[in-house]
Coordinates of C-alpha atoms in Angstrom, one line a residue:
X1 CA -36.8 -47.2 21.1
X2 CA -34.2 -45.7 19.6
X3 CA -32.5 -47.9 16.0
X4 CA -29.5 -47.9 17.0
X5 CA -28.3 -45.1 13.9
X6 CA -29.8 -43.1 15.5
X7 CA -29.1 -43.3 19.7
X8 CA -25.8 -42.0 19.2
X9 CA -26.8 -39.3 17.9
X10 CA -29.5 -38.9 20.8
X11 CA -26.2 -39.6 23.2
X12 CA -24.0 -36.5 22.1
X13 CA -26.8 -34.5 22.5
X14 CA -28.4 -35.5 25.8
X15 CA -24.1 -35.2 26.7
X16 CA -23.8 -31.5 24.9
X17 CA -27.0 -30.6 27.2
X18 CA -24.9 -31.8 31.0
X19 CA -22.5 -29.9 30.1
X20 CA -23.5 -26.5 29.2
X21 CA -25.8 -27.2 32.4
X22 CA -23.1 -27.8 34.6
X23 CA -21.0 -25.5 31.8
X24 CA -24.1 -22.6 32.3
X25 CA -24.2 -22.4 36.4
X26 CA -20.5 -22.2 37.3
X27 CA -19.9 -19.4 34.5
X28 CA -22.9 -17.2 33.5
X29 CA -20.3 -14.5 32.1
X30 CA -20.3 -17.6 29.5
X31 CA -23.5 -17.0 28.1
X32 CA -23.5 -14.4 25.1
X33 CA -20.6 -16.3 24.0
X34 CA -22.4 -19.3 24.2
X35 CA -24.7 -17.6 22.7
X36 CA -23.5 -16.9 18.8
X37 CA -22.0 -19.9 18.3
X38 CA -24.6 -21.1 18.8
X39 CA -26.6 -19.3 16.0
X40 CA -22.7 -19.5 13.8
X41 CA -24.0 -23.4 14.4
X42 CA -27.4 -23.1 13.4
X43 CA -26.8 -21.0 10.3
X44 CA -24.2 -23.7 8.9
X45 CA -27.0 -26.5 8.5
X46 CA -29.0 -24.3 7.0
X47 CA -26.9 -24.2 4.0
X48 CA -26.2 -27.6 4.7
X49 CA -30.1 -28.1 4.1
X50 CA -31.8 -27.7 0.4
X51 CA -33.5 -24.2 0.7
X52 CA -37.0 -23.7 -0.5
X53 CA -37.5 -20.0 -2.2
X54 CA -39.8 -17.8 0.4
X55 CA -43.0 -17.4 -1.0
X56 CA -43.2 -13.2 -1.1
X57 CA -40.3 -11.8 -1.8
X58 CA -39.1 -9.9 1.4
X59 CA -35.9 -7.7 1.1
X60 CA -32.6 -9.2 2.4
X61 CA -31.0 -7.9 4.7
X62 CA -27.8 -5.6 3.4
X63 CA -24.8 -3.5 5.3
X64 CA -27.0 0.0 3.6
X65 CA -30.7 -0.2 3.9
X66 CA -33.1 2.5 4.0
X67 CA -33.5 3.4 7.8
X68 CA -37.4 2.6 8.5
X69 CA -39.9 3.7 11.5
X70 CA -38.1 1.3 15.3
X71 CA -40.6 -1.7 15.2
X72 CA -41.2 -4.4 17.6
X73 CA -39.7 -7.3 15.8
X74 CA -42.6 -10.6 15.7
X75 CA -42.4 -13.7 16.3
X76 CA -39.8 -15.2 13.5
X77 CA -42.3 -18.2 11.9
X78 CA -39.5 -21.8 11.8
X79 CA -39.5 -21.6 8.1
X80 CA -38.4 -18.3 7.7
X81 CA -35.5 -17.8 10.7
X82 CA -34.3 -15.1 11.4
X83 CA -31.2 -13.1 13.5
X84 CA -32.1 -10.1 15.9
X85 CA -28.2 -9.6 14.9
X86 CA -27.2 -10.2 11.5
X87 CA -24.2 -13.0 11.1
X88 CA -21.2 -12.4 9.6
X89 CA -21.3 -13.0 5.8
X90 CA -20.1 -17.3 5.3
X91 CA -16.8 -17.4 4.4
X92 CA -15.1 -20.0 1.8
X93 CA -12.5 -22.2 4.3
X94 CA -9.7 -22.5 3.7
X95 CA -9.5 -26.6 4.0
X96 CA -11.6 -29.5 6.1
X97 CA -10.2 -32.3 7.8
X98 CA -11.6 -34.5 10.5
X99 CA -10.6 -32.7 14.6
X100 CA -11.1 -34.2 17.9
X101 CA -13.9 -33.7 19.8
X102 CA -13.9 -34.3 23.9
X103 CA -16.4 -34.8 26.7
X104 CA -15.2 -36.0 29.6
X105 CA -13.8 -38.9 28.1
X106 CA -15.0 -39.6 24.9
X107 CA -14.2 -38.3 22.1
X108 CA -15.8 -38.0 18.8
X109 CA -14.5 -37.2 15.2
X110 CA -16.4 -33.3 13.7
X111 CA -15.3 -32.5 10.2
X112 CA -14.9 -28.1 10.1
X113 CA -13.8 -25.9 7.3
X114 CA -10.4 -23.9 9.1
X115 CA -7.1 -22.7 8.0
X116 CA -3.8 -25.5 8.5
X117 CA -2.8 -23.0 11.9
X118 CA -7.0 -23.8 12.9
X119 CA -7.1 -27.0 12.3
X120 CA -3.5 -27.7 13.9
X121 CA -4.9 -26.1 17.9
X122 CA -8.5 -27.8 17.7
X123 CA -6.7 -31.4 17.4
X124 CA -3.6 -30.5 19.9
X125 CA -6.4 -28.7 21.7
X126 CA -7.5 -33.1 22.9
X127 CA -4.5 -33.1 24.1
X128 CA -3.3 -32.9 28.0
X129 CA -0.2 -32.1 27.1
X130 CA 1.7 -29.4 25.2
X131 CA 3.2 -29.2 22.1
X132 CA 7.1 -28.8 21.2
X133 CA 8.2 -25.8 20.0
X134 CA 9.0 -28.2 17.1
X135 CA 6.2 -29.4 15.7
X136 CA 4.9 -25.3 14.8
X137 CA 7.5 -24.8 12.5
X138 CA 6.7 -25.8 9.2
X139 CA 2.8 -23.9 10.6
X140 CA 2.0 -20.3 8.8
X141 CA 0.7 -18.0 11.8
X142 CA -1.8 -15.7 11.1
X143 CA -0.6 -12.6 8.3
X144 CA 0.3 -9.7 10.0
X145 CA -0.3 -6.8 7.4
X146 CA -3.8 -8.9 6.4
X147 CA -4.2 -7.9 10.3
X148 CA -2.9 -4.5 9.8
X149 CA -4.9 -4.1 6.7
X150 CA -8.6 -5.6 7.6
X151 CA -8.3 -3.2 10.9
X152 CA -7.4 0.3 9.3
X153 CA -10.9 -0.6 7.0
X154 CA -12.8 -0.7 10.2
X155 CA -10.6 2.1 11.6
X156 CA -11.6 4.2 9.2
X157 CA -15.6 3.1 9.3
X158 CA -16.4 4.4 12.6
X159 CA -15.8 7.6 12.6
X160 CA -18.0 8.7 8.7
X161 CA -20.9 6.1 11.2
X162 CA -20.8 8.5 13.6
X163 CA -21.1 11.2 11.7
X164 CA -24.1 9.3 9.8
X165 CA -26.4 9.3 12.5
X166 CA -25.1 12.6 13.9
X167 CA -26.0 14.0 10.9
X168 CA -28.9 17.4 10.5
X169 CA -30.5 16.5 6.9
X170 CA -30.4 13.6 4.2
X171 CA -27.8 15.5 2.3
X172 CA -25.5 15.8 5.1
X173 CA -26.2 11.9 5.7
X174 CA -25.9 11.1 2.3
X175 CA -22.8 11.8 1.8
X176 CA -21.3 10.3 4.8
X177 CA -23.3 7.1 3.1
X178 CA -21.3 6.7 0.4
X179 CA -17.8 7.1 1.9
X180 CA -18.9 3.8 3.8
X181 CA -20.0 2.1 0.9
X182 CA -17.0 2.6 -0.8
X183 CA -15.0 1.3 2.6
X184 CA -17.2 -1.8 2.3
X185 CA -16.1 -2.3 -1.2
X186 CA -12.7 -2.2 -0.1
X187 CA -14.0 -4.2 2.8
X188 CA -15.1 -7.0 0.1
X189 CA -11.6 -6.8 -1.7
X190 CA -9.3 -7.6 1.2
X191 CA -9.7 -11.3 2.2
X192 CA -12.6 -12.3 5.5
X193 CA -13.3 -7.8 6.1
X194 CA -16.0 -7.9 8.3
X195 CA -16.9 -4.1 9.1
X196 CA -19.6 -4.8 12.0
X197 CA -19.9 -0.6 12.4
X198 CA -22.5 -0.4 9.2
X199 CA -24.8 -2.6 10.2
X200 CA -28.0 0.2 11.1
X201 CA -30.2 -2.7 12.5
X202 CA -27.7 -3.5 15.3
X203 CA -27.1 -2.6 17.8
X204 CA -25.0 0.6 17.8
X205 CA -23.0 1.9 20.3
X206 CA -22.3 5.0 21.5
X207 CA -19.9 7.1 19.8
X208 CA -17.6 7.5 23.0
X209 CA -17.5 4.3 22.5
X210 CA -17.0 3.6 19.4
X211 CA -14.1 6.0 19.9
X212 CA -12.7 2.9 21.5
X213 CA -13.3 1.0 19.2
X214 CA -12.4 2.6 16.3
X215 CA -8.5 4.0 18.5
X216 CA -7.8 0.1 19.3
X217 CA -7.8 -0.8 15.7
X218 CA -6.2 1.7 14.8
X219 CA -3.3 1.0 18.2
X220 CA -3.7 -3.0 16.9
X221 CA -2.6 -2.3 12.6
X222 CA 0.2 0.0 14.3
X223 CA 1.0 -2.4 16.9
X224 CA 1.2 -5.6 13.7
X225 CA 3.9 -3.5 11.4
X226 CA 5.5 -2.8 14.2
X227 CA 5.6 -6.4 14.7
X228 CA 6.8 -6.4 11.0
X229 CA 10.1 -4.3 12.0
X230 CA 10.9 -6.6 14.2
X231 CA 11.4 -10.0 13.2
X232 CA 12.3 -13.1 14.8
X233 CA 16.3 -12.8 15.2
X234 CA 16.5 -8.9 16.0
X235 CA 17.9 -7.4 19.3
X236 CA 16.0 -10.8 22.1
X237 CA 14.7 -7.5 24.6
X238 CA 12.9 -5.0 21.2
X239 CA 11.1 -7.6 20.0
X240 CA 10.3 -8.5 23.7
X241 CA 8.5 -5.4 23.7
X242 CA 6.9 -5.2 20.5
X243 CA 5.6 -8.4 21.3
X244 CA 4.4 -7.0 23.8
X245 CA 2.7 -4.1 22.3
X246 CA 0.7 -5.9 20.4
X247 CA -0.8 -7.8 23.0
X248 CA -2.2 -4.7 24.3
X249 CA -3.4 -3.7 21.8
X250 CA -5.3 -7.2 20.7
X251 CA -6.6 -7.1 24.8
X252 CA -7.8 -3.6 24.4
X253 CA -9.7 -3.7 21.5
X254 CA -11.2 -7.6 22.4
X255 CA -12.4 -5.4 25.7
X256 CA -13.8 -2.1 23.4
X257 CA -15.6 -4.5 20.8
X258 CA -17.4 -6.9 23.8
X259 CA -18.5 -3.2 25.1
X260 CA -19.3 -1.4 21.8
X261 CA -21.1 -4.3 20.4
X262 CA -23.4 -7.2 21.0
X263 CA -20.7 -9.9 18.3
X264 CA -17.8 -11.5 20.8
X265 CA -16.1 -12.6 18.0
X266 CA -13.6 -10.5 15.7
X267 CA -11.5 -12.3 14.0
X268 CA -8.4 -9.6 13.3
X269 CA -8.3 -9.7 17.3
X270 CA -8.8 -13.4 17.7
X271 CA -5.7 -13.7 15.1
X272 CA -3.8 -11.6 16.8
X273 CA -3.6 -13.4 20.0
X274 CA -3.5 -17.1 17.7
X275 CA -0.1 -14.8 16.8
X276 CA 1.2 -14.1 19.9
X277 CA 0.5 -17.0 21.8
X278 CA 2.5 -19.8 18.7
X279 CA 5.1 -16.7 18.0
X280 CA 6.3 -17.0 22.1
X281 CA 5.9 -20.6 22.6
X282 CA 8.3 -21.2 19.4
X283 CA 10.9 -18.1 20.5
X284 CA 10.6 -19.3 24.0
X285 CA 9.3 -15.3 25.4
X286 CA 6.8 -14.8 28.4
X287 CA 5.2 -12.2 28.0
X288 CA 4.4 -10.5 31.6
X289 CA 1.1 -8.8 30.7
X290 CA -2.8 -9.0 28.3
X291 CA -2.2 -12.5 27.5
X292 CA -5.0 -13.5 29.8
X293 CA -8.8 -12.5 30.2
X294 CA -8.4 -11.8 33.7
X295 CA -5.2 -8.8 32.4
X296 CA -6.9 -6.5 30.3
X297 CA -5.9 -3.4 28.7
X298 CA -8.2 -0.4 29.1
X299 CA -9.7 0.4 25.9
X300 CA -10.0 4.0 27.1
X301 CA -6.2 3.7 27.9
X302 CA -6.5 3.9 23.4
X303 CA -4.6 7.0 23.3
X304 CA -1.5 6.3 26.0
X305 CA -0.5 3.0 23.8
X306 CA -1.0 4.5 20.2
X307 CA 1.6 7.3 21.7
X308 CA 3.6 4.6 22.7
X309 CA 3.9 2.7 20.4
X310 CA 4.6 6.2 17.8
X311 CA 7.8 6.1 20.1
X312 CA 9.0 2.7 19.2
X313 CA 8.3 3.8 15.9
X314 CA 10.5 5.8 16.1
X315 CA 13.6 5.3 18.2
X316 CA 13.1 2.4 15.2
X317 CA 13.9 5.0 12.4
X318 CA 15.8 6.3 14.1
X319 CA 18.2 3.1 14.7
X320 CA 18.2 2.6 10.8
X321 CA 19.6 5.9 10.6
X322 CA 22.7 5.3 12.7
X323 CA 22.7 1.8 11.2
X324 CA 23.5 2.6 8.0
X325 CA 25.6 6.7 8.6
X326 CA 27.6 4.5 10.1
X327 CA 28.2 2.0 6.8
X328 CA 28.3 4.6 4.9
X329 CA 31.5 5.9 7.7
X330 CA 33.1 2.4 7.2
X331 CA 32.7 2.5 3.4
X332 CA 34.3 5.5 2.6
X333 CA 36.7 4.8 5.4
X334 CA 37.4 1.6 3.2
X335 CA 37.4 4.2 0.0
X336 CA 40.1 6.3 0.8
X337 CA 41.6 3.3 2.5
X338 CA 41.7 1.5 -1.1
X339 CA 42.7 4.7 -2.4
X340 CA 46.2 5.7 -0.5
X341 CA 47.0 2.0 -1.4
X342 CA 46.9 2.6 -5.6
X343 CA 48.0 5.9 -5.8
X344 CA 50.6 8.0 -6.1
X345 CA 52.6 9.2 -2.5
X346 CA 51.7 12.8 -3.4
X347 CA 48.4 11.4 -2.9
X348 CA 48.0 9.7 -0.3
X349 CA 47.8 13.0 2.3
X350 CA 44.5 14.1 1.2
X351 CA 43.3 10.4 1.6
X352 CA 44.5 10.4 5.3
X353 CA 42.7 14.0 6.2
X354 CA 39.4 11.9 4.8
X355 CA 39.7 9.1 6.7
X356 CA 40.0 11.2 9.3
X357 CA 37.2 12.8 9.7
X358 CA 35.3 10.2 8.8
X359 CA 37.0 8.6 11.9
X360 CA 35.9 11.5 14.1
X361 CA 32.3 10.9 12.7
X362 CA 31.6 7.6 13.7
X363 CA 33.2 8.9 17.2
X364 CA 30.2 10.8 17.4
X365 CA 28.3 8.0 16.6
X366 CA 29.3 5.7 18.6
X367 CA 31.9 4.3 17.0
X368 CA 35.2 4.3 18.4
X369 CA 38.2 3.8 16.4
X370 CA 39.4 0.9 18.1
X371 CA 36.7 -0.6 17.1
X372 CA 36.9 -3.9 15.4
X373 CA 35.4 -3.0 11.9
X374 CA 38.0 0.7 12.3
X375 CA 40.8 -2.0 12.9
X376 CA 40.5 -3.8 10.3
X377 CA 39.6 -1.3 7.5
X378 CA 43.2 0.9 8.3
X379 CA 45.2 -2.7 8.2
X380 CA 46.1 -3.3 5.3
X381 CA 48.1 0.9 4.8
X382 CA 49.7 0.5 8.3
X383 CA 52.8 0.9 7.2
X384 CA 52.2 3.9 5.1
X385 CA 50.9 6.1 8.1
X386 CA 53.5 9.2 8.2
X387 CA 55.1 9.8 11.0
X388 CA 53.3 12.5 13.8
X389 CA 53.6 15.7 13.7
X390 CA 56.6 18.9 16.3
X391 CA 52.8 20.1 17.4
X392 CA 49.4 18.6 16.6
X393 CA 48.6 15.1 15.3
X394 CA 46.0 15.8 12.3
X395 CA 45.6 11.9 12.6
X396 CA 45.1 11.4 15.6
X397 CA 41.9 9.4 16.0
X398 CA 43.7 7.1 12.9
X399 CA 47.1 6.3 14.8
X400 CA 44.3 5.2 18.0
X401 CA 42.7 2.7 15.8
X402 CA 46.3 1.3 14.2
X403 CA 48.2 1.8 18.1
X404 CA 49.8 -1.4 19.1
X405 CA 46.8 -3.8 21.1
X406 CA 47.9 -3.6 24.8
X407 CA 50.3 -7.3 25.5
X408 CA 47.3 -8.4 27.3
X409 CA 45.1 -8.5 24.9
X410 CA 46.4 -10.6 22.2
X411 CA 49.8 -11.2 21.8
X412 CA 50.8 -14.9 21.2
X413 CA 53.3 -16.4 23.5
X414 CA 56.5 -16.7 22.8
X415 CA 57.2 -20.5 21.3
X416 CA 58.4 -22.8 24.1
X417 CA 56.3 -20.5 26.7
X418 CA 54.6 -23.1 29.2
X419 CA 50.9 -22.3 30.2
X420 CA 50.4 -20.5 33.5
X421 CA 48.4 -23.7 35.6
X422 CA 44.7 -21.7 34.6
X423 CA 44.9 -22.8 30.4
X424 CA 46.0 -26.5 31.8
X425 CA 43.4 -26.8 33.3
X426 CA 41.3 -25.5 31.3
X427 CA 42.5 -27.4 28.9
X428 CA 41.6 -30.4 30.9
X429 CA 38.0 -30.0 31.1
X430 CA 37.6 -29.0 26.5
X431 CA 40.3 -31.4 25.1
X432 CA 39.1 -32.5 22.1
X433 CA 35.5 -30.0 22.5
X434 CA 34.1 -27.4 19.8
X435 CA 34.2 -23.9 20.8
X436 CA 32.4 -21.1 19.4
X437 CA 33.9 -17.4 20.0
X438 CA 31.5 -14.4 18.9
X439 CA 32.1 -11.1 18.0
X440 CA 34.7 -8.5 15.7
X441 CA 36.3 -9.6 12.8
X442 CA 38.0 -13.8 12.2
X443 CA 41.6 -14.2 12.6
X444 CA 43.1 -17.3 11.3
X445 CA 46.3 -17.0 13.4
X446 CA 44.3 -16.2 17.1
X447 CA 41.4 -18.6 16.4
X448 CA 44.2 -21.4 15.9
X449 CA 46.0 -20.1 19.5
X450 CA 43.2 -20.5 21.4
X451 CA 42.9 -24.0 19.9
X452 CA 46.2 -24.4 19.8
X453 CA 45.5 -23.2 23.5
X454 CA 43.2 -25.6 24.8
X455 CA 44.1 -29.1 23.3
X456 CA 40.2 -28.4 21.2
X457 CA 38.7 -30.1 17.5
X458 CA 37.3 -26.2 16.0
X459 CA 37.2 -23.1 17.3
X460 CA 34.3 -21.7 15.2
X461 CA 34.7 -17.9 14.6
X462 CA 30.5 -16.1 14.5
X463 CA 30.7 -12.7 13.1
X464 CA 27.7 -10.5 11.8
X465 CA 27.7 -7.1 11.1
X466 CA 26.6 -4.7 13.8
X467 CA 23.1 -3.5 13.4
X468 CA 22.1 -6.8 11.4
X469 CA 20.3 -9.5 13.0
X470 CA 22.0 -12.3 14.9
X471 CA 20.0 -15.5 13.9
X472 CA 23.3 -16.6 12.5
X473 CA 24.7 -16.7 15.4
X474 CA 21.6 -19.1 16.8
X475 CA 23.1 -22.4 14.4
X476 CA 27.0 -22.7 15.7
X477 CA 25.8 -22.6 19.2
X478 CA 22.1 -24.5 19.1
X479 CA 24.9 -27.7 18.0
X480 CA 25.2 -30.3 20.0
X481 CA 28.8 -31.1 20.4
X482 CA 29.7 -27.1 20.6
X483 CA 30.8 -26.9 24.5
X484 CA 31.1 -23.5 25.3
X485 CA 30.4 -20.0 24.0
X486 CA 32.5 -17.3 24.2
X487 CA 31.9 -13.8 23.8
X488 CA 33.7 -11.0 23.2
X489 CA 32.4 -8.0 25.0
X490 CA 34.0 -5.1 23.0
X491 CA 34.5 -6.2 20.0
X492 CA 30.3 -8.1 19.9
X493 CA 27.1 -5.1 18.8
X494 CA 25.9 -4.9 22.6
X495 CA 22.1 -6.2 19.9
X496 CA 24.5 -9.0 19.6
X497 CA 25.6 -9.8 22.9
X498 CA 22.0 -9.9 24.5
X499 CA 20.6 -12.1 21.3
X500 CA 24.1 -14.5 22.2
X501 CA 22.7 -14.9 25.7
X502 CA 19.3 -15.7 24.6
X503 CA 20.8 -18.4 22.7
X504 CA 22.7 -19.9 24.9
X505 CA 20.1 -20.0 27.3
X506 CA 17.4 -22.2 24.9
X507 CA 20.0 -24.5 23.7
X508 CA 21.7 -25.1 27.5
X509 CA 25.3 -23.2 26.7
X510 CA 27.8 -22.4 29.0
X511 CA 28.8 -18.8 28.1
X512 CA 31.6 -17.1 29.0
X513 CA 31.3 -13.5 28.3
X514 CA 35.1 -11.6 27.7
X515 CA 35.9 -8.1 29.1
X516 CA 39.7 -8.0 28.1
X517 CA 40.8 -10.0 24.9
X518 CA 41.1 -13.3 23.5
X519 CA 44.5 -14.2 24.9
X520 CA 44.6 -18.2 25.7
X521 CA 45.7 -16.9 29.8
X522 CA 42.6 -14.2 29.9
X523 CA 39.7 -16.8 28.4
X524 CA 40.9 -19.3 31.2
X525 CA 40.9 -16.5 34.1
X526 CA 37.1 -15.9 32.8
X527 CA 36.3 -19.5 32.0
X528 CA 36.9 -20.3 35.9
X529 CA 35.8 -17.2 37.0
X530 CA 32.3 -17.3 35.1
X531 CA 31.2 -21.1 34.1
X532 CA 33.9 -23.1 36.4
X533 CA 30.7 -24.7 38.4
X534 CA 28.6 -26.1 34.5
X535 CA 32.2 -27.3 33.6
X536 CA 33.1 -29.5 36.6
X537 CA 36.0 -27.9 36.6
X538 CA 38.1 -29.1 40.2

């Protein structure tokens, strides 16, 4: 009869045996994965007990041991176990903690190593309810830059491995051997990098499969770098596209490794998946493809994915270049405006011409003279604008920018004017509320006019520069006291419009798009048309 101290472990072993037997019957495809896990557990167990020196001086298996004649493997004595597949080199855990391990209705506490994120995920797996997104704010996700660097090394090792085994003589083989040795030296300087494809005594995949693995690693590296270039707060659509490409890349790598190797775990594929899992949950982004085992990407299409990644990067670079050019032209306008304001009048004509030239270039780049950024820069010298000539106007774009706006847009109602029934209805609903206005440059007189018209407690005019992150816009929108969000479609960049829509959906705030202007009458009409039901206006 087992002692009380040994009875509990015995029941755990029996529970594990019962669980695995049922699992293998229902899902036989999981047997290889569980076998690999068992090998790892056995290895960890052996490291926890003293090892007796080997009776013989058996050489350690290294990545570049001298090739030997193929002979059948003899059964390994229990005293000196030997695995047919070399396990990844043991890695020092960053930390260790007790996490719950659940068998049916029983929960055991098991001490395991891992990163903060891995330990938190292990603890949460025992709970049936999903974790709130805020619970993950303090946890560091996997490092995309490190994933990309490791994948570059693994991809670089595939070609020399193929060439080494195809070498026709010893000299050529040694040349490829040296290249692989250099890559291994680099891998040793890179955390958690395991060049599994360089092991000669591991079952080797065909050249075709190994080329797919190489392409999959290169694509995952490119996708990881791409996501870094489209960070949180970027255009919601671009962020989703970048994450979707990363999902496809990691899925293709998982399939490629499964076909080319008996190894069923790759740290970079796993880290990329964990990054996607937590990022999409925290940012409330839905990825339609490649996040499930039964929706796998085809690694044979790695060249197509590579082309799409390159096209995305090219679009980003074009956008960056356009944003830089727009900023330079706007700065050019501001410079010559300052020269006109500070210098003698006889010097002004040359500066007016340079401003006109800059506005022509801005129009070609998609920034019209009516853009609020142009108007704001020209307003300080509006009274100094020369009168138009008789035949042609050399400052047509400047005049278009400084032309009075349509009366319906921003004209202030005369003192004592009675507001329309629409404004009064909206006032009854929004009285003492806080409203956020997005788009253009803040105008204190217009903000005060809106506040008075609807008897608001506050109008916060939130602004960001074109082609910059929308992140600063989220804070004023998410505040509990914010009752309504207004966005000036003409004066806000289309990327910012998309992001504001996403923020309002995320924080459940009514959003009104203002296509014409910010006159109170225009605002009231759009509120009644777009969000009257949500604001319960009767």
